[in-house]
Amino acid sequence: LPAAGRAKAPPGLQPGRAGPGAAGAARRRKRAPEPGRNKATVKGRVVKSAIEEYRKKKPVNHLRENLQYMLKGRLVADKAVTEQVLAQNRGRKSKDQPPEKTEKKKPEGTVFTEEDFRKFEREYFGIP
């Protein structure tokens, strides 16, 4: 137990210290207020032209340049390359896969012409 009257002094009153706000006061003394420019004065102010401001803020139509840019790049990629890129970006689930394309069967035709059929009739049946 500490003896009566021997308790620790509060930090602001300890010997060797200037007081409770010593650090803050030193900081305030170190940085002196700088004379700032008064923004309420007109000195050094540039008068802006209303026409210049209007031209600056007027919307610009970029349609012509954009059309030229779009029409310039008419390079079409190879179909095999585009298919490969699409296949790489496709998911692996069955719902992400495109439906299988079935080959269309061509209607079976004959190699014989009408003239060949007539010739065959004449030879086989004997019809002139």
mmCIF file of C-alpha atoms in Angstrom:
data_model
loop_
_atom_site.group_PDB
_atom_site.id
_atom_site.type_symbol
_atom_site.label_atom_id
_atom_site.label_comp_id
_atom_site.label_asym_id
_atom_site.label_seq_id
_atom_site.Cartn_x
_atom_site.Cartn_y
_atom_site.Cartn_z
ATOM 1 C CA LEU A 1 0.000 0.000 0.000
ATOM 2 C CA PRO A 2 1.309 3.476 -0.811
ATOM 3 C CA ALA A 3 1.687 5.808 2.089
ATOM 4 C CA ALA A 4 -0.857 8.556 2.600
ATOM 5 C CA GLY A 5 -0.038 11.592 0.459
ATOM 6 C CA ARG A 6 2.317 9.588 -1.739
ATOM 7 C CA ALA A 7 -0.106 8.808 -4.612
ATOM 8 C CA LYS A 8 0.952 9.382 -8.216
ATOM 9 C CA ALA A 9 0.321 12.851 -9.512
ATOM 10 C CA PRO A 10 -1.976 13.232 -12.544
ATOM 11 C CA PRO A 11 -0.040 13.298 -15.836
ATOM 12 C CA GLY A 12 -0.572 17.008 -16.393
ATOM 13 C CA LEU A 13 1.023 17.945 -13.055
ATOM 14 C CA GLN A 14 4.067 15.685 -13.050
ATOM 15 C CA PRO A 15 7.405 17.411 -12.489
ATOM 16 C CA GLY A 16 9.342 18.184 -15.692
ATOM 17 C CA ARG A 17 6.238 18.714 -17.772
ATOM 18 C CA ALA A 18 4.949 22.095 -18.876
ATOM 19 C CA GLY A 19 1.299 21.290 -18.426
ATOM 20 C CA PRO A 20 -1.597 19.375 -19.962
ATOM 21 C CA GLY A 21 -1.627 21.129 -23.345
ATOM 22 C CA ALA A 22 2.110 21.630 -23.849
ATOM 23 C CA ALA A 23 2.427 19.514 -26.991
ATOM 24 C CA GLY A 24 -0.551 21.146 -28.666
ATOM 25 C CA ALA A 25 0.675 24.639 -27.866
ATOM 26 C CA ALA A 26 4.133 23.907 -29.299
ATOM 27 C CA ARG A 27 2.560 22.618 -32.497
ATOM 28 C CA ARG A 28 0.420 25.740 -32.785
ATOM 29 C CA ARG A 29 3.410 28.036 -32.271
ATOM 30 C CA LYS A 30 5.511 26.213 -34.852
ATOM 31 C CA ARG A 31 3.043 26.655 -37.702
ATOM 32 C CA ALA A 32 2.293 30.293 -38.195
ATOM 33 C CA PRO A 33 -0.759 31.208 -40.274
ATOM 34 C CA GLU A 34 0.177 31.962 -43.862
ATOM 35 C CA PRO A 35 -1.349 35.000 -45.491
ATOM 36 C CA GLY A 36 -3.744 33.381 -47.980
ATOM 37 C CA ARG A 37 -5.088 35.007 -51.121
ATOM 38 C CA ASN A 38 -8.387 36.721 -50.529
ATOM 39 C CA LYS A 39 -10.830 35.111 -52.913
ATOM 40 C CA ALA A 40 -13.318 37.939 -52.600
ATOM 41 C CA THR A 41 -11.132 40.351 -54.575
ATOM 42 C CA VAL A 42 -11.293 40.856 -58.328
ATOM 43 C CA LYS A 43 -7.565 41.324 -58.809
ATOM 44 C CA GLY A 44 -6.031 38.840 -61.264
ATOM 45 C CA ARG A 45 -9.406 37.535 -62.369
ATOM 46 C CA VAL A 46 -9.843 36.699 -66.065
ATOM 47 C CA VAL A 47 -13.152 37.644 -67.581
ATOM 48 C CA LYS A 48 -14.552 34.695 -69.516
ATOM 49 C CA SER A 49 -16.375 35.242 -72.744
ATOM 50 C CA ALA A 50 -19.922 33.905 -72.748
ATOM 51 C CA ILE A 51 -19.540 32.820 -76.373
ATOM 52 C CA GLU A 52 -16.402 30.840 -75.570
ATOM 53 C CA GLU A 53 -18.136 29.153 -72.648
ATOM 54 C CA TYR A 54 -21.101 28.281 -74.875
ATOM 55 C CA ARG A 55 -18.844 26.765 -77.541
ATOM 56 C CA LYS A 56 -16.935 24.816 -74.924
ATOM 57 C CA LYS A 57 -20.067 23.277 -73.400
ATOM 58 C CA LYS A 58 -21.977 22.741 -76.648
ATOM 59 C CA PRO A 59 -22.416 19.011 -77.422
ATOM 60 C CA VAL A 60 -20.339 17.806 -80.356
ATOM 61 C CA ASN A 61 -21.764 15.408 -82.927
ATOM 62 C CA HIS A 62 -19.237 12.619 -83.532
ATOM 63 C CA LEU A 63 -21.428 10.649 -85.939
ATOM 64 C CA ARG A 64 -19.325 11.283 -89.046
ATOM 65 C CA GLU A 65 -16.015 10.304 -87.414
ATOM 66 C CA ASN A 66 -17.594 7.238 -85.816
ATOM 67 C CA LEU A 67 -19.035 6.094 -89.144
ATOM 68 C CA GLN A 68 -15.675 6.523 -90.846
ATOM 69 C CA TYR A 69 -14.018 4.499 -88.091
ATOM 70 C CA MET A 70 -16.603 1.718 -88.283
ATOM 71 C CA LEU A 71 -16.486 1.489 -92.072
ATOM 72 C CA LYS A 72 -12.690 1.449 -92.080
ATOM 73 C CA GLY A 73 -12.353 -1.834 -90.174
ATOM 74 C CA ARG A 74 -14.032 -4.335 -92.485
ATOM 75 C CA LEU A 75 -11.725 -7.207 -91.528
ATOM 76 C CA VAL A 76 -13.780 -10.365 -90.987
ATOM 77 C CA ALA A 77 -12.169 -13.190 -89.050
ATOM 78 C CA ASP A 78 -11.962 -16.714 -90.398
ATOM 79 C CA LYS A 79 -15.000 -18.865 -89.538
ATOM 80 C CA ALA A 80 -12.846 -21.591 -87.987
ATOM 81 C CA VAL A 81 -11.199 -19.044 -85.678
ATOM 82 C CA THR A 82 -14.519 -17.577 -84.579
ATOM 83 C CA GLU A 83 -15.887 -21.066 -83.892
ATOM 84 C CA GLN A 84 -12.809 -21.874 -81.818
ATOM 85 C CA VAL A 85 -13.144 -18.684 -79.760
ATOM 86 C CA LEU A 86 -16.836 -19.331 -79.174
ATOM 87 C CA ALA A 87 -16.095 -22.904 -78.128
ATOM 88 C CA GLN A 88 -13.469 -21.722 -75.631
ATOM 89 C CA ASN A 89 -15.844 -19.206 -74.063
ATOM 90 C CA ARG A 90 -18.735 -21.645 -73.851
ATOM 91 C CA GLY A 91 -19.531 -23.374 -70.567
ATOM 92 C CA ARG A 92 -19.103 -27.111 -70.024
ATOM 93 C CA LYS A 93 -22.652 -27.818 -68.915
ATOM 94 C CA SER A 94 -25.060 -29.382 -71.341
ATOM 95 C CA LYS A 95 -27.338 -26.343 -71.185
ATOM 96 C CA ASP A 96 -24.463 -24.188 -72.510
ATOM 97 C CA GLN A 97 -23.785 -26.441 -75.485
ATOM 98 C CA PRO A 98 -25.439 -25.576 -78.791
ATOM 99 C CA PRO A 99 -27.739 -28.197 -80.278
ATOM 100 C CA GLU A 100 -26.045 -30.663 -82.571
ATOM 101 C CA LYS A 101 -26.486 -29.777 -86.209
ATOM 102 C CA THR A 102 -27.765 -32.667 -88.295
ATOM 103 C CA GLU A 103 -26.516 -32.979 -91.826
ATOM 104 C CA LYS A 104 -29.246 -32.272 -94.335
ATOM 105 C CA LYS A 105 -29.709 -35.198 -96.660
ATOM 106 C CA LYS A 106 -29.842 -34.250 -100.287
ATOM 107 C CA PRO A 107 -32.777 -35.705 -102.189
ATOM 108 C CA GLU A 108 -31.507 -38.685 -104.082
ATOM 109 C CA GLY A 109 -31.605 -38.030 -107.805
ATOM 110 C CA THR A 110 -30.763 -40.222 -110.741
ATOM 111 C CA VAL A 111 -27.789 -39.997 -112.994
ATOM 112 C CA PHE A 112 -29.956 -40.827 -115.994
ATOM 113 C CA THR A 113 -31.676 -38.229 -118.132
ATOM 114 C CA GLU A 114 -35.030 -38.460 -119.907
ATOM 115 C CA GLU A 115 -33.223 -39.242 -123.134
ATOM 116 C CA ASP A 116 -31.564 -42.252 -121.495
ATOM 117 C CA PHE A 117 -34.955 -43.555 -120.317
ATOM 118 C CA ARG A 118 -36.421 -43.254 -123.850
ATOM 119 C CA LYS A 119 -33.439 -45.063 -125.314
ATOM 120 C CA PHE A 120 -33.803 -47.841 -122.750
ATOM 121 C CA GLU A 121 -37.549 -48.212 -123.586
ATOM 122 C CA ARG A 122 -36.786 -48.555 -127.275
ATOM 123 C CA GLU A 123 -34.094 -51.168 -126.671
ATOM 124 C CA TYR A 124 -35.920 -53.187 -124.043
ATOM 125 C CA PHE A 125 -39.553 -53.067 -125.195
ATOM 126 C CA GLY A 126 -38.880 -52.605 -128.885
ATOM 127 C CA ILE A 127 -41.037 -49.479 -129.125
ATOM 128 C CA PRO A 128 -39.886 -47.294 -132.031
#
